[in-house]
Coordinates of C-alpha atoms and ligand atoms in Angstrom, one line a residue:
X1 CA 21.9 -34.8 -7.7
X2 CA 20.9 -38.3 -6.9
X3 CA 20.1 -37.6 -3.3
X4 CA 18.1 -34.5 -4.2
X5 CA 16.0 -36.6 -6.6
X6 CA 15.5 -39.1 -3.9
X7 CA 14.3 -36.5 -1.4
X8 CA 12.0 -35.1 -4.0
X9 CA 10.5 -38.5 -4.7
X10 CA 10.1 -39.1 -1.0
X11 CA 8.4 -35.8 -0.4
X12 CA 6.1 -36.2 -3.4
X13 CA 5.2 -39.7 -2.1
X14 CA 4.6 -38.4 1.3
X15 CA 2.4 -35.6 0.1
X16 CA 0.4 -38.0 -2.1
X17 CA -0.1 -40.4 0.7
X18 CA -1.2 -37.8 3.2
X19 CA -3.4 -36.2 0.5
X20 CA -5.2 -39.4 -0.3
X21 CA -5.5 -40.4 3.3
X22 CA -6.8 -37.1 4.7
X23 CA -8.2 -34.9 1.9
X24 CA -10.7 -34.6 -0.9
X25 CA -9.5 -35.2 -4.5
X26 CA -8.4 -31.5 -4.9
X27 CA -5.8 -32.2 -2.3
X28 CA -4.3 -35.0 -4.4
X29 CA -3.5 -33.0 -7.4
X30 CA 0.2 -32.9 -8.0
X31 CA 0.0 -32.2 -11.8
X32 CA 1.7 -28.7 -11.4
X33 CA 4.9 -30.6 -10.6
X34 CA 5.0 -31.9 -14.2
X35 CA 4.4 -28.5 -15.8
X36 CA 7.1 -26.2 -16.7
X37 CA 4.8 -23.3 -17.3
X38 CA 5.9 -20.1 -15.6
X39 CA 3.4 -18.6 -13.1
X40 CA 5.5 -15.4 -13.0
X41 CA 6.6 -14.5 -16.5
X42 CA 9.5 -12.1 -16.7
X43 CA 8.5 -9.2 -18.9
X44 CA 10.4 -8.2 -22.0
X45 CA 12.4 -4.9 -21.7
X46 CA 10.2 -1.9 -22.7
X47 CA 11.2 1.5 -23.8
X48 CA 14.2 3.3 -25.3
X49 CA 16.1 5.7 -23.1
X50 CA 18.3 8.6 -23.9
X51 CA 21.2 7.1 -22.0
X52 CA 23.0 10.4 -21.6
X53 CA 20.0 12.3 -20.2
X54 CA 19.2 9.4 -17.8
X55 CA 22.7 9.2 -16.5
X56 CA 22.8 13.0 -16.1
X57 CA 19.6 12.9 -14.0
X58 CA 20.9 9.9 -11.9
X59 CA 24.5 11.0 -11.3
X60 CA 25.4 14.5 -12.3
X61 CA 26.9 16.2 -9.2
X62 CA 25.4 19.6 -9.7
X63 CA 22.0 18.3 -10.6
X64 CA 22.0 16.1 -7.5
X65 CA 22.8 19.0 -5.3
X66 CA 20.1 21.2 -7.1
X67 CA 17.5 18.4 -6.7
X68 CA 18.4 17.8 -3.1
X69 CA 18.1 21.4 -2.2
X70 CA 14.8 21.8 -4.0
X71 CA 13.3 18.8 -2.2
X72 CA 14.7 20.1 1.1
X73 CA 12.8 23.4 0.6
X74 CA 9.6 21.3 0.2
X75 CA 10.2 19.5 3.4
X76 CA 10.8 22.9 5.2
X77 CA 7.1 23.8 4.6
X78 CA 4.8 22.5 7.3
X79 CA 2.0 20.4 5.7
X80 CA 1.3 18.3 8.8
X81 CA -2.3 17.2 9.2
X82 CA -4.2 15.6 12.0
X83 CA -7.8 14.4 12.6
X84 CA -8.9 17.5 14.4
X85 CA -7.8 20.0 11.8
X86 CA -10.3 22.3 10.2
X87 CA -8.1 25.0 8.7
X88 CA -5.9 23.8 5.9
X89 CA -4.9 27.3 4.7
X90 CA -1.2 26.7 5.4
X91 CA -1.2 24.5 2.3
X92 CA -1.1 27.8 0.3
X93 CA 2.6 28.0 1.3
X94 CA 3.2 24.7 -0.3
X95 CA 1.3 25.7 -3.5
X96 CA 3.5 28.8 -3.7
X97 CA 6.6 26.7 -3.4
X98 CA 5.4 24.5 -6.3
X99 CA 4.6 27.5 -8.5
X100 CA 8.0 29.1 -7.8
X101 CA 10.1 25.9 -8.3
X102 CA 8.3 24.4 -11.3
X103 CA 7.4 27.3 -13.6
X104 CA 7.6 25.0 -16.7
X105 CA 4.9 22.8 -15.2
X106 CA 2.6 25.7 -14.6
X107 CA 3.2 26.9 -18.2
X108 CA 2.3 23.6 -19.7
X109 CA -0.4 22.2 -17.5
X110 CA -4.0 23.0 -16.8
X111 CA -3.8 23.5 -13.0
X112 CA -7.0 23.0 -11.1
X113 CA -7.4 23.5 -7.3
X114 CA -10.0 21.1 -6.0
X115 CA -11.7 21.9 -2.7
X116 CA -9.2 24.8 -2.3
X117 CA -6.1 22.7 -1.6
X118 CA -6.2 19.6 -3.7
X119 CA -4.0 20.0 -6.9
X120 CA -4.6 18.5 -10.3
X121 CA -2.2 19.1 -13.2
X122 CA -3.4 18.0 -16.6
X123 CA -0.8 17.8 -19.4
X124 CA -3.0 17.4 -22.5
X125 CA -2.1 14.8 -25.1
X126 CA -2.9 15.2 -28.8
X127 CA -4.4 11.7 -29.3
X128 CA -7.7 11.4 -27.5
X129 CA -8.0 7.7 -28.4
X130 CA -5.3 7.0 -25.8
X131 CA -6.5 6.9 -22.2
X132 CA -4.7 9.2 -19.9
X133 CA -2.3 8.0 -17.2
X134 CA -2.6 9.3 -13.7
X135 CA 0.2 9.8 -11.2
X136 CA -0.7 10.4 -7.6
X137 CA 1.0 11.7 -4.4
X138 CA -0.1 13.7 -1.5
X139 CA 1.0 17.0 0.0
X140 CA 0.3 16.3 3.6
X141 CA 2.4 14.6 6.2
X142 CA 1.8 13.0 9.6
X143 CA 2.7 15.0 12.8
X144 CA 6.3 15.1 14.1
X145 CA 5.9 13.0 17.2
X146 CA 8.5 13.6 19.9
X147 CA 10.7 16.5 18.7
X148 CA 13.5 15.6 21.1
X149 CA 13.9 12.3 19.3
X150 CA 14.7 13.9 16.0
X151 CA 18.4 14.2 15.2
X152 CA 17.6 17.1 12.8
X153 CA 14.4 19.2 13.1
X154 CA 11.6 17.5 11.1
X155 CA 11.3 20.7 9.1
X156 CA 15.0 21.1 8.5
X157 CA 15.2 19.2 5.3
X158 CA 18.8 18.5 6.3
X159 CA 21.0 17.1 3.5
X160 CA 24.2 15.3 4.3
X161 CA 25.2 14.6 0.7
X162 CA 23.5 11.2 0.7
X163 CA 20.3 11.5 2.8
X164 CA 17.6 14.1 3.1
X165 CA 16.0 14.2 6.5
X166 CA 12.6 15.5 7.6
X167 CA 8.9 14.8 8.0
X168 CA 7.5 13.9 4.6
X169 CA 10.8 13.2 2.9
X170 CA 9.9 9.6 2.3
X171 CA 6.1 10.0 2.7
X172 CA 5.8 11.4 0.2
X173 CA 7.3 14.7 -0.8
X174 CA 10.2 12.9 -2.5
X175 CA 7.7 11.4 -4.9
X176 CA 5.6 14.5 -5.4
X177 CA 8.6 16.8 -6.0
X178 CA 10.2 14.2 -8.2
X179 CA 7.1 14.0 -10.4
X180 CA 7.1 17.8 -10.9
X181 CA 10.9 17.6 -11.5
X182 CA 10.5 14.9 -14.2
X183 CA 7.9 17.0 -16.0
X184 CA 10.2 20.0 -15.8
X185 CA 13.1 18.0 -17.3
X186 CA 10.8 16.8 -20.1
X187 CA 9.9 20.4 -21.1
X188 CA 13.4 21.7 -20.6
X189 CA 15.3 18.9 -22.5
X190 CA 12.7 18.3 -25.2
X191 CA 11.0 21.6 -25.9
X192 CA 9.4 20.2 -29.0
X193 CA 8.0 17.0 -27.5
X194 CA 4.3 16.7 -27.9
X195 CA 2.5 14.3 -25.6
X196 CA 0.2 11.9 -27.5
X197 CA -1.4 10.7 -24.3
X198 CA -2.7 13.0 -21.5
X199 CA -0.7 12.8 -18.3
X200 CA -2.5 13.8 -15.0
X201 CA -0.9 14.5 -11.7
X202 CA -3.2 14.5 -8.7
X203 CA -2.0 15.6 -5.2
X204 CA -4.4 15.4 -2.3
X205 CA -3.9 17.1 1.0
X206 CA -5.3 14.8 3.7
X207 CA -4.2 11.3 2.7
X208 CA -2.9 10.7 6.2
X209 CA -6.4 11.3 7.6
X210 CA -8.4 9.4 5.0
X211 CA -8.5 11.7 1.9
X212 CA -12.1 12.6 2.3
X213 CA -11.4 16.3 1.6
X214 CA -8.7 16.0 -1.0
X215 CA -8.5 12.7 -2.9
X216 CA -12.3 12.0 -2.7
X217 CA -13.1 15.4 -4.3
X218 CA -10.3 15.1 -6.8
X219 CA -11.6 11.7 -7.9
X220 CA -15.1 13.1 -8.3
X221 CA -13.7 15.9 -10.4
X222 CA -11.8 13.5 -12.7
X223 CA -14.8 11.1 -12.8
X224 CA -17.1 14.0 -14.0
X225 CA -14.5 15.1 -16.6
X226 CA -13.2 11.8 -17.9
X227 CA -15.8 9.2 -17.0
X228 CA -15.8 5.7 -15.6
X229 CA -12.8 3.5 -16.3
X230 CA -11.3 6.3 -18.3
X231 CA -7.7 6.1 -17.0
X232 CA -5.2 3.7 -18.6
X233 CA -3.5 3.1 -15.2
X234 CA -2.9 4.9 -12.0
X235 CA 0.4 4.9 -10.1
X236 CA 0.4 6.0 -6.5
X237 CA 2.8 5.8 -3.6
X238 CA 3.4 2.3 -2.3
X239 CA 6.2 -0.1 -2.2
X240 CA 9.7 0.7 -3.6
X241 CA 10.6 -0.4 -7.1
X242 CA 14.0 -1.8 -6.3
X243 CA 15.0 -2.9 -2.8
X244 CA 17.4 -5.5 -1.6
X245 CA 16.0 -8.1 0.8
X246 CA 18.5 -10.7 1.8
X247 CA 20.4 -11.6 -1.4
X248 CA 17.7 -10.6 -3.8
X249 CA 16.4 -7.4 -5.2
X250 CA 12.6 -6.8 -5.5
X251 CA 10.4 -4.6 -7.5
X252 CA 7.2 -4.6 -5.5
X253 CA 4.2 -3.5 -7.4
X254 CA 1.2 -3.4 -5.1
X255 CA -1.9 -4.7 -6.8
X256 CA -4.2 -5.2 -3.8
X257 CA -5.0 -3.2 -0.7
X258 CA -6.5 -4.8 2.4
X259 CA -9.9 -3.6 3.5
X260 CA -10.6 -1.6 6.7
X261 CA -13.3 -1.9 9.4
X262 CA -13.8 -0.1 12.7
X263 CA -16.2 -2.1 14.9
X264 CA -17.8 -0.9 18.1
X265 CA -19.0 -3.3 20.7
X266 CA -21.2 -1.6 23.3
X267 CA -22.6 -3.2 26.5
X268 CA -25.5 -1.5 28.3
X269 CA -26.4 -2.9 31.7
X270 CA -28.4 -1.5 34.6
X271 CA -26.8 1.3 36.5
X272 CA -27.3 1.5 40.2
X273 CA -25.4 1.9 43.5
X274 CA -22.0 0.1 43.7
X275 CA -22.8 -1.1 47.2
X276 CA -25.4 -3.5 45.8
X277 CA -24.0 -4.5 42.5
X278 CA -25.0 -6.9 39.8
X279 CA -22.6 -9.9 39.4
X280 CA -21.2 -8.4 36.3
X281 CA -21.2 -4.7 35.3
X282 CA -21.2 -3.5 31.7
X283 CA -17.4 -3.2 31.9
X284 CA -17.0 -6.7 33.2
X285 CA -19.3 -8.1 30.4
X286 CA -17.5 -6.1 27.7
X287 CA -14.1 -7.4 29.1
X288 CA -15.3 -11.0 28.7
X289 CA -16.2 -10.4 25.1
X290 CA -13.0 -8.5 24.3
X291 CA -10.8 -11.1 26.0
X292 CA -12.2 -14.0 24.0
X293 CA -12.4 -11.9 20.8
X294 CA -8.7 -11.2 21.1
X295 CA -7.6 -14.7 21.7
X296 CA -9.5 -15.9 18.6
X297 CA -7.4 -14.6 15.8
X298 CA -8.8 -14.5 12.3
X299 CA -8.0 -17.5 10.1
X300 CA -5.1 -16.9 7.7
X301 CA -6.3 -17.4 4.1
X302 CA -4.7 -17.2 0.7
X303 CA -7.4 -17.2 -2.0
X304 CA -5.9 -17.6 -5.4
X305 CA -6.5 -13.9 -6.2
X306 CA -4.3 -12.7 -3.3
X307 CA -1.1 -11.3 -4.9
X308 CA 0.8 -12.8 -2.0
X309 CA 0.5 -16.1 -3.8
X310 CA 1.9 -14.5 -7.0
X311 CA 4.7 -13.1 -4.8
X312 CA 5.7 -16.6 -3.6
X313 CA 5.4 -18.0 -7.1
X314 CA 7.7 -15.2 -8.4
X315 CA 10.3 -15.7 -5.7
X316 CA 10.1 -19.4 -6.0
X317 CA 10.7 -19.4 -9.7
X318 CA 13.3 -16.7 -9.8
X319 CA 15.5 -17.2 -6.8
X320 CA 16.8 -19.8 -4.5
X321 CA 14.3 -20.9 -1.9
X322 CA 14.5 -24.0 0.2
X323 CA 13.1 -26.9 -1.8
X324 CA 10.1 -27.4 0.5
X325 CA 8.9 -23.9 -0.1
X326 CA 9.4 -24.3 -3.8
X327 CA 7.3 -27.5 -3.7
X328 CA 4.4 -26.2 -1.8
X329 CA 4.3 -22.9 -3.7
X330 CA 4.3 -24.7 -7.0
X331 CA 1.5 -27.0 -5.9
X332 CA -0.6 -24.6 -3.9
X333 CA -3.1 -23.4 -6.6
X334 CA -4.1 -27.0 -7.4
X335 CA -3.6 -28.7 -4.1
X336 CA -5.3 -27.8 -0.9
X337 CA -2.8 -29.6 1.3
X338 CA 0.1 -27.7 -0.2
X339 CA -1.9 -24.4 0.1
X340 CA -2.5 -25.1 3.8
X341 CA 1.1 -25.8 4.5
X342 CA 2.0 -22.6 2.8
X343 CA -0.6 -20.7 4.8
X344 CA 0.7 -22.2 8.1
X345 CA 4.3 -21.3 7.3
X346 CA 3.5 -17.7 6.3
X347 CA 1.2 -17.0 9.2
X348 CA 4.1 -17.8 11.4
X349 CA 6.4 -15.1 9.8
X350 CA 5.7 -11.7 11.2
X351 CA 6.5 -10.0 7.9
X352 CA 3.8 -11.9 6.1
X353 CA 1.3 -12.8 8.8
X354 CA -1.0 -9.8 8.2
X355 CA -0.8 -10.0 4.4
X356 CA -2.9 -13.2 4.6
X357 CA -4.8 -12.7 7.9
X358 CA -7.4 -10.1 8.9
X359 CA -5.9 -8.1 11.8
X360 CA -7.7 -7.0 14.9
X361 CA -6.6 -4.3 17.4
X362 CA -8.7 -3.1 20.3
X363 CA -7.8 0.5 20.2
X364 CA -10.3 2.5 22.2
X365 CA -12.3 1.8 25.3
X366 CA -14.6 3.8 27.4
X367 CA -17.1 3.2 30.2
X368 CA -18.0 4.3 33.7
X369 CA -18.3 7.7 35.2
X370 CA -18.2 7.4 39.0
X371 CA -16.3 5.3 41.6
X372 CA -19.6 4.5 43.4
X373 CA -22.0 4.0 40.4
X374 CA -22.5 1.0 38.3
X375 CA -21.6 1.9 34.7
X376 CA -24.5 1.9 32.3
X377 CA -22.5 1.9 29.2
X378 CA -19.1 0.3 28.2
X379 CA -17.9 0.6 24.7
X380 CA -14.8 -0.5 22.8
X381 CA -13.7 0.1 19.2
X382 CA -11.8 -2.6 17.4
X383 CA -9.8 -1.8 14.3
X384 CA -9.5 -4.4 11.5
X385 CA -7.5 -4.6 8.3
X386 CA -9.4 -7.1 6.2
X387 CA -7.5 -9.7 4.3
X388 CA -8.1 -10.5 0.6
X389 CA -11.0 -13.0 0.7
X390 CA -12.6 -11.7 3.9
X391 CA -15.3 -9.0 4.2
X392 CA -17.6 -7.3 6.7
X393 CA -19.4 -10.6 7.4
X394 CA -16.2 -12.3 8.5
X395 CA -15.7 -9.7 11.2
X396 CA -19.4 -9.4 12.2
X397 CA -19.7 -13.2 12.5
X398 CA -16.8 -13.4 14.9
X399 CA -18.1 -10.5 16.9
X400 CA -21.5 -12.2 17.1
X401 CA -20.0 -15.5 18.1
X402 CA -18.2 -14.1 21.1
X403 CA -20.9 -11.7 22.1
X404 CA -23.6 -14.4 21.8
X405 CA -21.7 -16.6 24.3
X406 CA -21.7 -13.7 26.8
X407 CA -25.3 -12.7 26.0
X408 CA -26.6 -16.2 26.6
X409 CA -24.6 -16.8 29.7
X410 CA -25.6 -13.5 31.3
X411 CA -29.1 -13.3 29.7
X412 CA -28.6 -10.1 27.7
X413 CA -30.0 -9.0 24.4
X414 CA -27.9 -8.8 21.2
X415 CA -28.1 -6.3 18.3
X416 CA -26.0 -6.3 15.2
X417 CA -26.1 -3.0 13.2
X418 CA -29.6 -2.4 14.8
X419 CA -30.9 -5.8 13.8
X420 CA -32.2 -7.7 16.8
X421 CA -30.7 -11.2 17.2
X422 CA -31.7 -11.5 20.8
X423 CA -34.3 -9.2 22.4
X424 CA -32.8 -6.9 25.0
X425 CA -33.6 -8.1 28.6
X426 CA -33.8 -6.3 31.9
X427 CA -30.1 -7.3 32.3
X428 CA -29.2 -5.2 29.3
X429 CA -28.0 -5.5 25.8
X430 CA -24.9 -5.9 23.7
X431 CA -24.7 -3.8 20.5
X432 CA -22.3 -4.5 17.7
X433 CA -21.9 -1.7 15.2
X434 CA -19.9 -1.2 12.1
X435 CA -18.6 2.4 12.4
X436 CA -16.6 2.4 9.1
X437 CA -16.1 -0.2 6.4
X438 CA -13.9 -0.1 3.4
X439 CA -13.9 -3.4 1.5
X440 CA -10.7 -5.0 0.1
X441 CA -9.8 -2.9 -3.0
X442 CA -10.5 -4.4 -6.4
X443 CA -7.5 -6.4 -7.4
X444 CA -5.5 -5.1 -10.3
X445 CA -5.1 -7.6 -13.2
X446 CA -1.5 -8.8 -13.7
X447 CA 0.7 -10.1 -16.5
X448 CA -1.5 -8.3 -19.0
X449 CA -0.3 -5.6 -21.5
X450 CA -0.4 -2.7 -19.0
X451 CA 1.5 -4.8 -16.4
X452 CA 4.0 -5.8 -18.9
X453 CA 4.6 -2.3 -20.1
X454 CA 5.1 -1.0 -16.6
X455 CA 7.3 -3.8 -15.3
X456 CA 9.2 -4.2 -18.6
X457 CA 10.0 -0.6 -18.2
X458 CA 11.1 -1.0 -14.6
X459 CA 13.4 -3.8 -15.7
X460 CA 14.9 -1.7 -18.4
X461 CA 15.4 1.2 -16.0
X462 CA 16.9 -0.7 -13.1
X463 CA 18.8 -3.3 -15.0
X464 CA 20.3 -1.2 -17.7
X465 CA 20.4 2.4 -16.4
X466 CA 20.5 2.4 -12.6
X467 CA 22.4 -0.8 -11.8
X468 CA 24.0 -2.1 -15.0
X469 CA 25.7 -5.4 -14.3
X470 CA 24.2 -5.9 -10.9
X471 CA 21.5 -8.4 -11.8
X472 CA 23.6 -11.0 -13.5
X473 CA 24.0 -13.2 -10.5
X474 CA 21.4 -11.5 -8.3
X475 CA 17.9 -11.6 -9.5
X476 CA 15.7 -8.5 -9.8
X477 CA 12.3 -10.0 -9.0
X478 CA 9.4 -7.9 -10.1
X479 CA 6.3 -9.1 -8.3
X480 CA 2.7 -8.2 -7.4
X481 CA 2.1 -7.8 -3.8
X482 CA -0.5 -6.8 -1.2
X483 CA -0.5 -3.7 1.0
X484 CA -1.7 -3.7 4.6
X485 CA -2.5 0.0 4.8
X486 CA -4.6 2.2 2.5
X487 CA -3.7 5.0 0.2
X488 CA -5.7 7.8 -1.5
X489 CA -6.4 5.3 -4.3
X490 CA -9.3 4.0 -2.2
X491 CA -11.3 7.0 -3.7
X492 CA -10.2 6.2 -7.3
X493 CA -11.6 2.7 -7.9
X494 CA -14.1 3.8 -10.5
X495 CA -11.5 5.6 -12.6
X496 CA -9.3 2.7 -13.5
X497 CA -9.2 -1.1 -13.3
X498 CA -5.4 -0.8 -13.2
X499 CA -4.2 0.8 -10.0
X500 CA -0.6 0.2 -8.9
X501 CA 1.0 1.4 -5.7
X502 CA 4.7 1.5 -6.3
X503 CA 7.4 4.2 -6.6
X504 CA 10.9 4.4 -7.9
X505 CA 13.4 4.1 -5.0
X506 CA 15.7 1.8 -3.1
X507 CA 14.6 2.2 0.5
X508 CA 12.3 0.1 2.6
X509 CA 9.7 2.5 3.9
X510 CA 9.9 1.2 7.4
X511 CA 13.7 1.5 7.4
X512 CA 13.2 5.1 6.4
X513 CA 11.1 5.7 9.5
X514 CA 8.0 6.6 7.6
X515 CA 5.7 8.1 10.2
X516 CA 8.4 7.8 12.9
X517 CA 11.2 10.1 14.0
X518 CA 14.2 10.8 11.8
X519 CA 12.3 10.0 8.6
X520 CA 14.6 10.3 5.6
X521 CA 14.9 9.7 1.9
X522 CA 18.0 8.8 0.0
X523 CA 18.9 11.3 -2.7
X524 CA 19.3 8.4 -5.1
X525 CA 15.7 7.4 -4.6
X526 CA 14.6 10.9 -5.3
X527 CA 16.7 11.1 -8.5
X528 CA 15.4 7.8 -9.6
X529 CA 11.8 9.2 -9.3
X530 CA 12.9 12.0 -11.7
X531 CA 14.8 9.8 -14.1
X532 CA 12.1 7.1 -14.1
X533 CA 9.1 9.3 -14.8
X534 CA 11.2 11.4 -17.3
X535 CA 11.6 8.3 -19.4
X536 CA 8.3 6.6 -18.7
X537 CA 6.3 9.6 -19.8
X538 CA 8.4 10.3 -22.9
X539 CA 8.1 6.6 -23.8
X540 CA 4.4 5.9 -23.3
X541 CA 2.8 9.3 -23.7
Ligands
NAG1 C1 8.0 -26.3 -21.5 O1 8.3 -27.6 -22.1 C2 8.0 -27.6 -23.5 C3 8.2 -29.1 -23.9 O2 9.4 -29.6 -23.4 C4 8.8 -26.6 -24.3 O3 8.4 -26.7 -25.6 C5 8.5 -25.2 -23.7 O4 9.3 -24.3 -24.3 C6 8.8 -25.2 -22.2 N1 8.3 -23.9 -21.7 C7 9.0 -23.2 -20.8 C8 8.4 -21.9 -20.4 O5 10.1 -23.5 -20.4
NAG2 C1 26.1 13.6 -23.0 O1 26.1 14.6 -22.0 C2 27.4 15.3 -21.8 C3 27.3 16.2 -20.6 O2 25.9 16.4 -20.3 C4 27.8 16.0 -23.1 O3 29.0 16.6 -22.9 C5 27.8 15.0 -24.2 O4 28.1 15.6 -25.5 C6 26.5 14.2 -24.4 N1 26.7 13.2 -25.3 C7 25.7 12.9 -26.2 C8 26.0 11.8 -27.2 O5 24.7 13.6 -26.3
NAG3 C1 5.5 -20.1 15.0 O1 5.9 -21.4 15.2 C2 6.5 -21.6 16.4 C3 7.0 -23.1 16.4 O2 6.1 -23.9 15.9 C4 5.6 -21.3 17.5 O3 6.3 -21.5 18.8 C5 5.2 -19.8 17.4 O4 4.3 -19.5 18.4 C6 4.6 -19.6 16.1 N1 4.3 -18.2 15.9 C7 3.2 -17.7 15.3 C8 3.1 -16.2 15.2 O5 2.3 -18.4 15.0
NAG4 C1 -22.1 4.5 24.9 O1 -20.8 5.0 24.7 C2 -20.4 5.2 23.4 C3 -18.9 5.6 23.4 O2 -18.8 6.8 24.1 C4 -21.3 6.1 22.7 O3 -21.0 6.1 21.3 C5 -22.8 5.5 22.8 O4 -23.7 6.4 22.1 C6 -23.1 5.3 24.2 N1 -24.4 4.6 24.3 C7 -25.4 5.0 25.0 C8 -26.7 4.2 25.0 O5 -25.3 6.0 25.7
NAG5 C1 3.2 9.8 -30.7 O1 2.5 9.8 -32.0 C2 3.4 9.9 -33.1 C3 2.5 9.9 -34.3 O2 1.6 8.9 -34.3 C4 4.4 8.7 -33.1 O3 5.3 8.9 -34.2 C5 5.1 8.7 -31.8 O4 6.0 7.6 -31.7 C6 4.2 8.7 -30.6 N1 5.0 8.8 -29.4 C7 4.9 8.0 -28.4 C8 5.7 8.3 -27.2 O5 4.1 7.0 -28.4

């Protein structure tokens, strides 16, 4: 004890000294050390479950087999999409599957097809003063990749008594079929239950290629029908609700999504014969820009609103972390120095780096037509995932910085989204263009009533029904987090301020080879979807 105290004092002293010496007054603030206020309050348990029904859905042998085979049949239907697709009529097979397997849902819901293949199920509640809840998933999957690398055919839906294999098992038919299954159980087990609150299911069909056909039109339909901010909360695919990482278990609730930006950098320089070349061709000039652009990574940042900061606060308060991490986490909202230490530590961990840093990847390049002709045009496209706190300007300024150096050195013009920064010259021009920009998603508020209801319910479900006794020595840490990719919710921002991307389940999506070969879902994860939504809807609707 004594020695720990001594180290604490030393560290605090050191921090203070450095702070005063180097930084402005905000860096000196160590007042959070003397506060015992939680930055990550653990929610109270929410909901009452029919223990018997819940255990049946989670563990009954014949139900398990029935549910696995039903999901397997969904996986056997090809719903692969790719960027070049124009005919989506194969989705009719999937619709027929849903109608056949879930007759009770079709009897009780208003089913609307949006843009032919998008599906909306509205289960009407009796109390119109309660805002509806909206559960999302998508019907489509990514392509198979190399078939020879699959142990079982991606459309086999092979079940080995624990694991269901196949494309879409994890992303995200296990969730979609589970939602339909949960609703079926509600109508089967509680034929007299009347929903007070409307429940909506919305299943797009092109999430993997941006959702412009499915989710976008579904969102418009719901917006017309229900209005702005009309949905209590939205739950979509995302992080698992209960996964083990090292010695802890986490309930990851994604409350922020990074932005997205495709940037084109084009260099036009005089064409001509290769026997009498200019010193640098458009390709050479573009290479110079790209090479320095790539070396200059975006600055990692953690503005206070980035849920990653909440994540570290939750972990720091609820589990064992090295003292140094606890210290800088506790101080980081009030103390710039501590914040910077935290940023530097995290930017160095590959798991976290791009949750706090805008990413850049030069993905496409084109230029040149002939071996003996100087290329007039060289163009590259750089993909970015924009960190919370950054925006289009962050990316454009960096592109301008590196392009300007080359423009000045080689006497070229410079255009940014058609705006002339430097007039084009006879040597040519560099053109920077935003091809597609999606800002960082609005951040879902946390620790409010809707958060507490969802996460209190998760605690109840996982701590008391799924894993009773497990979380006595091991914490179950429910925490907000940030997602690096985008979901269909990008089209739903106007419908609700509370968008969560999280699904019942126990498997890390990367471990389950989401988008890779041998994708799988554990049957327990699927049964948890059914049991979770069965109770969640009965309790809050
Ligand atoms: C913080 O400390 C005060 C005073 O000692 C106490 O009343 C309060 O319950 C504590 N709060 C927490 C969250 O521990
Ligand atoms: C619980 O379910 C089992 C089998 O499903 C049934 O035999 C038992 O009577 C049920 N118990 C209660 C209290 O409903
Ligand atoms: C992490 O830190 C180590 C040691 O300081 C350094 O060698 C390494 O390059 C860093 N990695 C990243 C991703 O910053
Ligand atoms: C240069 O090539 C890119 C990529 O092929 C193309 O989008 C662009 O229009 C071309 N520019 C000119 C001036 O031809
Ligand atoms: C639905 O409303 C009735 C009548 O107000 C109430 O008794 C019941 O508890 C409500 N159910 C839920 C799940 O809120």
